PDB file of C-alpha atoms and ligand atoms in Angstrom:
ATOM      1  CA  MET A 200      64.942 134.412  23.829  1.00 40.00           C
ATOM      2  CA  VAL A 201      66.758 134.975  27.115  1.00 40.00           C
ATOM      3  CA  PHE A 202      65.671 138.571  27.087  1.00 39.00           C
ATOM      4  CA  ALA A 203      62.071 137.586  26.388  1.00 40.00           C
ATOM      5  CA  LEU A 204      62.131 135.178  29.300  1.00 40.00           C
ATOM      6  CA  PHE A 205      63.667 137.766  31.587  1.00 40.00           C
ATOM      7  CA  LYS A 206      61.179 140.377  30.465  1.00 39.00           C
ATOM      8  CA  ARG A 207      58.302 138.027  31.188  1.00 38.00           C
ATOM      9  CA  GLN A 208      59.598 137.215  34.642  1.00 41.00           C
ATOM     10  CA  PHE A 209      60.139 140.851  35.399  1.00 40.00           C
ATOM     11  CA  TYR A 210      56.704 141.943  34.305  1.00 40.00           C
ATOM     12  CA  ALA A 211      54.966 138.999  35.881  1.00 43.00           C
ATOM     13  CA  VAL A 212      56.330 139.948  39.276  1.00 44.00           C
ATOM     14  CA  ALA A 213      56.662 143.687  38.972  1.00 42.00           C
ATOM     15  CA  LEU A 214      53.316 144.328  37.319  1.00 43.00           C
ATOM     16  CA  ASP A 215      51.466 141.702  39.250  1.00 53.00           C
ATOM     17  CA  ILE A 216      50.234 139.721  36.262  1.00 64.00           C
ATOM     18  CA  SER A 217      51.010 136.230  37.442  1.00 83.00           C
ATOM     19  CA  LYS A 218      48.831 133.393  36.141  1.00 89.00           C
ATOM     20  CA  TYR A 219      47.868 132.066  39.537  1.00 93.00           C
ATOM     21  CA  PRO A 220      47.184 133.859  42.806  1.00 94.00           C
ATOM     22  CA  ASN A 221      49.713 134.035  45.627  1.00 94.00           C
ATOM     23  CA  VAL A 222      48.077 133.492  48.993  1.00 97.00           C
ATOM     24  CA  ILE A 223      49.497 134.032  52.453  1.00 97.00           C
ATOM     25  CA  ILE A 224      48.082 131.933  55.270  1.00 98.00           C
ATOM     26  CA  THR A 225      49.013 133.680  58.473  1.00 98.00           C
ATOM     27  CA  GLY A 226      48.045 133.804  62.153  1.00 98.00           C
ATOM     28  CA  THR A 227      49.546 133.186  65.588  1.00 97.00           C
ATOM     29  CA  PRO A 228      51.688 130.020  65.820  1.00 95.00           C
ATOM     30  CA  GLY A 229      49.381 127.056  66.448  1.00 95.00           C
ATOM     31  CA  VAL A 230      46.275 128.315  64.605  1.00 97.00           C
ATOM     32  CA  GLY A 231      46.691 125.694  61.881  1.00 97.00           C
ATOM     33  CA  LYS A 232      48.533 127.455  59.046  1.00 97.00           C
ATOM     34  CA  THR A 233      50.717 124.516  58.013  1.00 96.00           C
ATOM     35  CA  THR A 234      47.941 121.951  58.329  1.00 96.00           C
ATOM     36  CA  THR A 235      45.587 124.133  56.261  1.00 98.00           C
ATOM     37  CA  ALA A 236      48.225 124.924  53.607  1.00 98.00           C
ATOM     38  CA  GLN A 237      48.988 121.203  53.216  1.00 97.00           C
ATOM     39  CA  GLU A 238      45.292 120.395  52.895  1.00 97.00           C
ATOM     40  CA  LEU A 239      44.865 123.138  50.290  1.00 98.00           C
ATOM     41  CA  VAL A 240      47.733 121.797  48.169  1.00 97.00           C
ATOM     42  CA  GLU A 241      46.251 118.289  48.419  1.00 96.00           C
ATOM     43  CA  ILE A 242      42.871 119.587  47.233  1.00 95.00           C
ATOM     44  CA  SER A 243      44.537 121.357  44.307  1.00 95.00           C
ATOM     45  CA  LYS A 244      46.329 118.127  43.302  1.00 93.00           C
ATOM     46  CA  SER A 245      43.148 116.093  43.367  1.00 89.00           C
ATOM     47  CA  SER A 246      41.279 118.565  41.176  1.00 74.00           C
ATOM     48  CA  ASP A 247      40.356 116.409  38.176  1.00 67.00           C
ATOM     49  CA  SER A 248      39.077 119.118  35.910  1.00 68.00           C
ATOM     50  CA  PRO A 249      41.920 120.416  33.668  1.00 64.00           C
ATOM     51  CA  SER A 250      40.116 123.732  33.285  1.00 63.00           C
ATOM     52  CA  SER A 251      40.343 124.365  36.999  1.00 69.00           C
ATOM     53  CA  SER A 252      43.803 122.898  37.578  1.00 86.00           C
ATOM     54  CA  ILE A 253      46.059 125.312  39.506  1.00 92.00           C
ATOM     55  CA  PRO A 254      49.565 124.183  40.507  1.00 92.00           C
ATOM     56  CA  LEU A 255      49.606 125.385  44.127  1.00 95.00           C
ATOM     57  CA  LYS A 256      52.930 125.169  45.970  1.00 94.00           C
ATOM     58  CA  HIS A 257      53.344 125.234  49.751  1.00 96.00           C
ATOM     59  CA  LEU A 258      55.977 127.735  50.866  1.00 95.00           C
ATOM     60  CA  SER A 259      56.635 127.049  54.543  1.00 95.00           C
ATOM     61  CA  VAL A 260      58.728 130.000  55.713  1.00 95.00           C
ATOM     62  CA  ASN A 261      59.699 128.217  58.950  1.00 93.00           C
ATOM     63  CA  ARG A 262      61.087 125.320  56.945  1.00 94.00           C
ATOM     64  CA  ILE A 263      62.988 127.592  54.541  1.00 95.00           C
ATOM     65  CA  ALA A 264      64.464 129.666  57.390  1.00 95.00           C
ATOM     66  CA  LYS A 265      65.666 126.465  59.041  1.00 93.00           C
ATOM     67  CA  GLU A 266      66.954 124.731  55.899  1.00 94.00           C
ATOM     68  CA  GLU A 267      68.736 127.821  54.590  1.00 95.00           C
ATOM     69  CA  ASN A 268      69.850 128.871  58.067  1.00 95.00           C
ATOM     70  CA  PHE A 269      68.384 132.369  57.803  1.00 96.00           C
ATOM     71  CA  TYR A 270      68.643 132.789  61.561  1.00 95.00           C
ATOM     72  CA  GLU A 271      70.508 135.816  62.856  1.00 94.00           C
ATOM     73  CA  SER A 272      70.236 135.121  66.602  1.00 94.00           C
ATOM     74  CA  TYR A 273      68.379 133.182  69.270  1.00 94.00           C
ATOM     75  CA  ASP A 274      66.009 134.896  71.715  1.00 91.00           C
ATOM     76  CA  GLU A 275      66.471 133.019  75.006  1.00 89.00           C
ATOM     77  CA  GLU A 276      63.459 134.598  76.696  1.00 84.00           C
ATOM     78  CA  LEU A 277      61.053 133.749  73.871  1.00 82.00           C
ATOM     79  CA  GLN A 278      62.902 130.498  73.088  1.00 83.00           C
ATOM     80  CA  THR A 279      62.842 131.288  69.408  1.00 87.00           C
ATOM     81  CA  HIS A 280      65.175 131.959  66.507  1.00 92.00           C
ATOM     82  CA  VAL A 281      65.243 135.490  65.122  1.00 94.00           C
ATOM     83  CA  VAL A 282      65.065 135.361  61.337  1.00 95.00           C
ATOM     84  CA  ASP A 283      67.223 137.542  59.067  1.00 96.00           C
ATOM     85  CA  GLU A 284      64.335 139.109  57.157  1.00 94.00           C
ATOM     86  CA  ASP A 285      66.468 140.578  54.335  1.00 94.00           C
ATOM     87  CA  LYS A 286      67.962 137.199  53.451  1.00 95.00           C
ATOM     88  CA  LEU A 287      64.580 135.562  53.736  1.00 94.00           C
ATOM     89  CA  LEU A 288      62.857 138.101  51.484  1.00 92.00           C
ATOM     90  CA  ASP A 289      65.604 137.847  48.836  1.00 91.00           C
ATOM     91  CA  HIS A 290      65.232 134.083  48.819  1.00 92.00           C
ATOM     92  CA  ILE A 291      61.443 134.178  48.617  1.00 90.00           C
ATOM     93  CA  GLU A 292      61.558 136.792  45.883  1.00 88.00           C
ATOM     94  CA  ASN A 293      63.732 134.426  43.836  1.00 86.00           C
ATOM     95  CA  LEU A 294      61.332 131.577  44.411  1.00 84.00           C
ATOM     96  CA  ILE A 295      58.290 133.634  43.490  1.00 82.00           C
ATOM     97  CA  ALA A 296      59.982 134.973  40.351  1.00 69.00           C
ATOM     98  CA  ASN A 297      60.825 131.446  39.187  1.00 60.00           C
ATOM     99  CA  GLY A 298      58.519 129.641  36.765  1.00 54.00           C
ATOM    100  CA  ALA A 299      58.035 132.924  34.882  1.00 58.00           C
ATOM    101  CA  GLY A 300      56.456 134.355  37.992  1.00 73.00           C
ATOM    102  CA  GLU A 301      53.448 132.145  37.418  1.00 88.00           C
ATOM    103  CA  GLY A 302      52.267 132.469  41.031  1.00 92.00           C
ATOM    104  CA  GLY A 303      50.311 129.837  42.926  1.00 94.00           C
ATOM    105  CA  TRP A 304      52.439 130.126  46.082  1.00 95.00           C
ATOM    106  CA  ILE A 305      50.809 129.379  49.399  1.00 97.00           C
ATOM    107  CA  ILE A 306      53.001 131.222  51.872  1.00 96.00           C
ATOM    108  CA  ASP A 307      52.709 129.932  55.436  1.00 97.00           C
ATOM    109  CA  TRP A 308      54.125 132.128  58.198  1.00 96.00           C
ATOM    110  CA  HIS A 309      53.063 133.947  61.342  1.00 95.00           C
ATOM    111  CA  VAL A 310      54.556 137.202  60.043  1.00 95.00           C
ATOM    112  CA  CYS A 311      52.757 138.741  57.086  1.00 94.00           C
ATOM    113  CA  ASP A 312      53.558 142.437  57.005  1.00 93.00           C
ATOM    114  CA  ILE A 313      57.131 142.122  55.722  1.00 93.00           C
ATOM    115  CA  PHE A 314      55.958 140.993  52.277  1.00 92.00           C
ATOM    116  CA  PRO A 315      55.459 143.646  49.608  1.00 90.00           C
ATOM    117  CA  GLU A 316      51.738 144.232  49.131  1.00 90.00           C
ATOM    118  CA  ARG A 317      51.898 143.474  45.385  1.00 86.00           C
ATOM    119  CA  TRP A 318      53.289 139.945  45.881  1.00 89.00           C
ATOM    120  CA  ILE A 319      50.121 138.720  47.542  1.00 92.00           C
ATOM    121  CA  ASP A 320      46.592 138.403  46.137  1.00 93.00           C
ATOM    122  CA  LEU A 321      44.807 137.076  49.221  1.00 96.00           C
ATOM    123  CA  VAL A 322      45.697 137.217  52.913  1.00 97.00           C
ATOM    124  CA  VAL A 323      44.056 134.569  55.077  1.00 98.00           C
ATOM    125  CA  VAL A 324      44.319 135.004  58.838  1.00 98.00           C
ATOM    126  CA  LEU A 325      43.405 131.839  60.740  1.00 98.00           C
ATOM    127  CA  ARG A 326      41.908 132.439  64.190  1.00 98.00           C
ATOM    128  CA  CYS A 327      41.560 130.265  67.261  1.00 98.00           C
ATOM    129  CA  GLU A 328      39.958 132.561  69.830  1.00 96.00           C
ATOM    130  CA  ASP A 329      38.867 129.687  72.059  1.00 97.00           C
ATOM    131  CA  THR A 330      41.656 130.053  74.622  1.00 97.00           C
ATOM    132  CA  LYS A 331      41.331 126.554  76.094  1.00 97.00           C
ATOM    133  CA  THR A 332      41.666 124.908  72.676  1.00 97.00           C
ATOM    134  CA  PHE A 333      44.530 127.186  71.755  1.00 97.00           C
ATOM    135  CA  TYR A 334      46.350 126.606  75.042  1.00 95.00           C
ATOM    136  CA  GLU A 335      46.135 122.851  74.527  1.00 93.00           C
ATOM    137  CA  ARG A 336      47.557 123.149  71.024  1.00 93.00           C
ATOM    138  CA  LEU A 337      50.467 125.330  72.085  1.00 93.00           C
ATOM    139  CA  THR A 338      51.417 123.197  75.053  1.00 92.00           C
ATOM    140  CA  SER A 339      51.106 119.915  73.159  1.00 87.00           C
ATOM    141  CA  ASP A 340      54.134 118.416  71.449  1.00 72.00           C
ATOM    142  CA  ARG A 341      52.535 118.168  68.069  1.00 63.00           C
ATOM    143  CA  LYS A 342      53.522 120.449  65.243  1.00 61.00           C
ATOM    144  CA  ALA A 343      52.626 120.055  61.615  1.00 57.00           C
ATOM    145  CA  GLU A 344      55.506 119.701  59.144  1.00 53.00           C
ATOM    146  CA  GLY A 345      57.867 122.643  58.744  1.00 49.00           C
ATOM    147  CA  GLY A 346      58.661 123.950  62.219  1.00 49.00           C
ATOM    148  CA  GLU A 347      60.212 123.288  65.562  1.00 55.00           C
ATOM    149  CA  LYS A 348      58.597 120.974  68.076  1.00 62.00           C
ATOM    150  CA  ARG A 349      55.814 122.693  70.009  1.00 80.00           C
ATOM    151  CA  GLY A 350      55.302 122.336  73.784  1.00 87.00           C
ATOM    152  CA  TYR A 351      55.498 126.063  74.540  1.00 90.00           C
ATOM    153  CA  THR A 352      56.009 127.219  78.123  1.00 89.00           C
ATOM    154  CA  GLY A 353      56.565 130.470  80.063  1.00 90.00           C
ATOM    155  CA  GLN A 354      56.726 133.802  78.285  1.00 92.00           C
ATOM    156  CA  LYS A 355      56.561 132.273  74.824  1.00 91.00           C
ATOM    157  CA  LEU A 356      53.281 130.551  75.686  1.00 94.00           C
ATOM    158  CA  GLN A 357      51.781 133.656  77.306  1.00 95.00           C
ATOM    159  CA  GLU A 358      52.790 135.997  74.470  1.00 95.00           C
ATOM    160  CA  ASN A 359      51.248 133.759  71.844  1.00 96.00           C
ATOM    161  CA  ILE A 360      48.020 133.356  73.792  1.00 97.00           C
ATOM    162  CA  ASP A 361      47.792 137.128  74.318  1.00 97.00           C
ATOM    163  CA  ALA A 362      48.545 137.767  70.639  1.00 97.00           C
ATOM    164  CA  GLU A 363      45.669 135.498  69.629  1.00 98.00           C
ATOM    165  CA  ILE A 364      43.220 136.984  72.154  1.00 97.00           C
ATOM    166  CA  PHE A 365      43.990 140.515  70.921  1.00 97.00           C
ATOM    167  CA  GLY A 366      44.011 139.557  67.233  1.00 98.00           C
ATOM    168  CA  VAL A 367      47.470 141.058  66.741  1.00 98.00           C
ATOM    169  CA  ILE A 368      48.247 139.335  63.429  1.00 98.00           C
ATOM    170  CA  ALA A 369      44.821 140.152  61.994  1.00 98.00           C
ATOM    171  CA  GLU A 370      45.419 143.832  62.807  1.00 97.00           C
ATOM    172  CA  GLU A 371      48.886 143.754  61.226  1.00 97.00           C
ATOM    173  CA  ALA A 372      47.434 142.118  58.119  1.00 97.00           C
ATOM    174  CA  LYS A 373      44.681 144.733  57.763  1.00 97.00           C
ATOM    175  CA  GLU A 374      47.202 147.540  58.117  1.00 96.00           C
ATOM    176  CA  ALA A 375      49.506 146.019  55.508  1.00 95.00           C
ATOM    177  CA  TRP A 376      46.647 145.201  53.046  1.00 95.00           C
ATOM    178  CA  PRO A 377      44.093 147.975  53.592  1.00 95.00           C
ATOM    179  CA  ASN A 378      42.064 147.268  50.435  1.00 92.00           C
ATOM    180  CA  GLU A 379      38.610 145.948  51.173  1.00 91.00           C
ATOM    181  CA  GLY A 380      38.401 142.163  50.857  1.00 91.00           C
ATOM    182  CA  ALA A 381      42.183 141.649  50.756  1.00 93.00           C
ATOM    183  CA  VAL A 382      42.248 140.102  54.238  1.00 97.00           C
ATOM    184  CA  VAL A 383      39.951 137.234  55.197  1.00 97.00           C
ATOM    185  CA  GLU A 384      39.714 135.862  58.738  1.00 98.00           C
ATOM    186  CA  LEU A 385      38.732 132.193  59.091  1.00 98.00           C
ATOM    187  CA  ILE A 386      38.007 130.325  62.323  1.00 98.00           C
ATOM    188  CA  SER A 387      40.272 127.311  62.869  1.00 98.00           C
ATOM    189  CA  GLU A 388      39.120 125.779  66.141  1.00 98.00           C
ATOM    190  CA  GLU A 389      37.588 122.447  65.137  1.00 97.00           C
ATOM    191  CA  ALA A 390      39.111 119.664  63.046  1.00 97.00           C
ATOM    192  CA  GLU A 391      36.405 119.930  60.316  1.00 98.00           C
ATOM    193  CA  GLN A 392      37.343 123.558  59.786  1.00 98.00           C
ATOM    194  CA  ILE A 393      40.735 122.561  58.398  1.00 98.00           C
ATOM    195  CA  GLU A 394      39.132 121.097  55.282  1.00 98.00           C
ATOM    196  CA  GLU A 395      36.354 123.704  55.149  1.00 98.00           C
ATOM    197  CA  ASN A 396      38.884 126.529  55.234  1.00 98.00           C
ATOM    198  CA  ALA A 397      41.133 124.868  52.655  1.00 98.00           C
ATOM    199  CA  GLU A 398      38.080 124.378  50.391  1.00 97.00           C
ATOM    200  CA  ARG A 399      37.116 128.047  50.750  1.00 98.00           C
ATOM    201  CA  ILE A 400      40.602 129.211  49.812  1.00 98.00           C
ATOM    202  CA  TRP A 401      40.616 126.757  46.887  1.00 97.00           C
ATOM    203  CA  GLU A 402      37.295 128.114  45.604  1.00 96.00           C
ATOM    204  CA  TRP A 403      38.686 131.614  45.895  1.00 96.00           C
ATOM    205  CA  CYS A 404      41.856 130.617  43.933  1.00 96.00           C
ATOM    206  CA  LYS A 405      39.699 129.207  41.129  1.00 94.00           C
ATOM    207  CA  MET A 406      37.623 132.373  41.057  1.00 94.00           C
ATOM    208  CA  TRP A 407      40.771 134.503  40.894  1.00 94.00           C
ATOM    209  CA  VAL A 408      42.052 132.557  37.866  1.00 93.00           C
ATOM    210  CA  LYS A 409      38.691 132.961  36.133  1.00 92.00           C
ATOM    211  CA  ASP A 410      38.619 136.695  36.836  1.00 92.00           C
ATOM    212  CA  ASN A 411      42.248 137.244  35.791  1.00 89.00           C
ATOM    213  CA  PRO A 412      42.706 135.378  32.499  1.00 85.00           C
ATOM    214  CA  ARG A 413      46.258 135.374  31.082  1.00 77.00           C
ATOM    215  CA  ASP A 414      47.430 134.097  27.741  1.00 61.00           C
ATOM    216  CA  VAL A 415      50.476 131.790  27.472  1.00 48.00           C
ATOM    217  CA  ASP A 416      52.926 134.694  27.643  1.00 52.00           C
ATOM    218  CA  GLY A 417      51.523 135.815  30.946  1.00 50.00           C
ATOM    219  CA  GLU A 418      49.947 138.908  29.404  1.00 53.00           C
ATOM    220  CA  GLU A 419      46.530 140.003  30.468  1.00 54.00           C
ATOM    221  CA  GLY A 420      43.854 138.390  28.312  1.00 48.00           C
TER     222      GLY A 420
HETATM  223  P1  LIG B 175      50.693 126.573  62.676  1.00 76.73           P
HETATM  224  O1  LIG B 175      51.274 126.174  61.351  1.00 76.73           O
HETATM  225  O2  LIG B 175      49.731 127.713  62.588  1.00 76.73           O
HETATM  226  O3  LIG B 175      51.729 126.797  63.720  1.00 76.73           O
HETATM  227  P2  LIG B 175      49.860 123.814  62.792  1.00 76.73           P
HETATM  228  O4  LIG B 175      49.271 123.622  61.432  1.00 76.73           O
HETATM  229  O5  LIG B 175      51.246 123.327  63.034  1.00 76.73           O
HETATM  230  O6  LIG B 175      49.785 125.347  63.199  1.00 76.73           O
HETATM  231  O7  LIG B 175      48.836 123.172  63.833  1.00 76.73           O
HETATM  232  C1  LIG B 175      49.193 123.020  65.200  1.00 76.73           C
HETATM  233  C2  LIG B 175      48.516 121.783  65.755  1.00 76.73           C
HETATM  234  O8  LIG B 175      47.117 122.020  65.870  1.00 76.73           O
HETATM  235  C3  LIG B 175      48.677 120.534  64.903  1.00 76.73           C
HETATM  236  O9  LIG B 175      48.778 119.431  65.762  1.00 76.73           O
HETATM  237  C4  LIG B 175      47.373 120.434  64.125  1.00 76.73           C
HETATM  238  C5  LIG B 175      46.377 121.082  65.081  1.00 76.73           C
HETATM  239  N1  LIG B 175      45.318 121.854  64.416  1.00 76.73           N
HETATM  240  C6  LIG B 175      45.512 122.869  63.551  1.00 76.73           C
HETATM  241  N2  LIG B 175      44.328 123.376  63.152  1.00 76.73           N
HETATM  242  C7  LIG B 175      43.368 122.680  63.795  1.00 76.73           C
HETATM  243  C8  LIG B 175      41.931 122.718  63.814  1.00 76.73           C
HETATM  244  N3  LIG B 175      41.217 123.602  63.079  1.00 76.73           N
HETATM  245  N4  LIG B 175      41.285 121.833  64.595  1.00 76.73           N
HETATM  246  C9  LIG B 175      41.972 120.927  65.332  1.00 76.73           C
HETATM  247  N5  LIG B 175      43.316 120.832  65.366  1.00 76.73           N
HETATM  248  C10 LIG B 175      44.010 121.690  64.603  1.00 76.73           C
END
């Protein structure tokens, strides 16, 4: 029994046969990752059709790094904590392997290319190329749940604005997931786009489940 459970967990993760897709929502800080991930989980909870019910779970990496104290140092110039990536990956691997590796994790972080390619089924890069809008977001005090207070200044502000203008995270994502269609860029400049983007990702999750049927043991159907 224990062995069967272990075997299932192992195969579900190692052979990428989870029941539900794992999605990473990435992009420069301030593009709307946390807000969009929260909206997506809300949509999944309000889905009233049992046939399309998918238990999506928000995995805010900023929150985990803070709660578990996975910080290895503090960068004074960039006014930011440097995360111990090994500890973080071990922790996230444990989380993803739990629940028989059933999947359905919505990973929310500005770094995407440290995750093994096979863990993730869809990479969403949110973009806010309108510099004025983006500047206002980064300098404002508001921050969705899961991270430090915003109000960026100095080098931290400039580096994030430059990163968004040059599409740095989108490039990193495409290098890490070179397969066609693995990386989707969505514009997140206007308030309505939060729900629109969450709906698009939700539709994609439902399609993934339909296209990847598993029986109760997590085997391919
Ligand atoms: P991130 O998690 O990428 O750092 P966030 O979700 O914390 O970003 O959002 C930062 C702020 O911007 C927050 O006050 C919500 C707001 N925001 C996010 N996406 C938006 C959008 N598409 N339109 C308007 N405001 C948005």
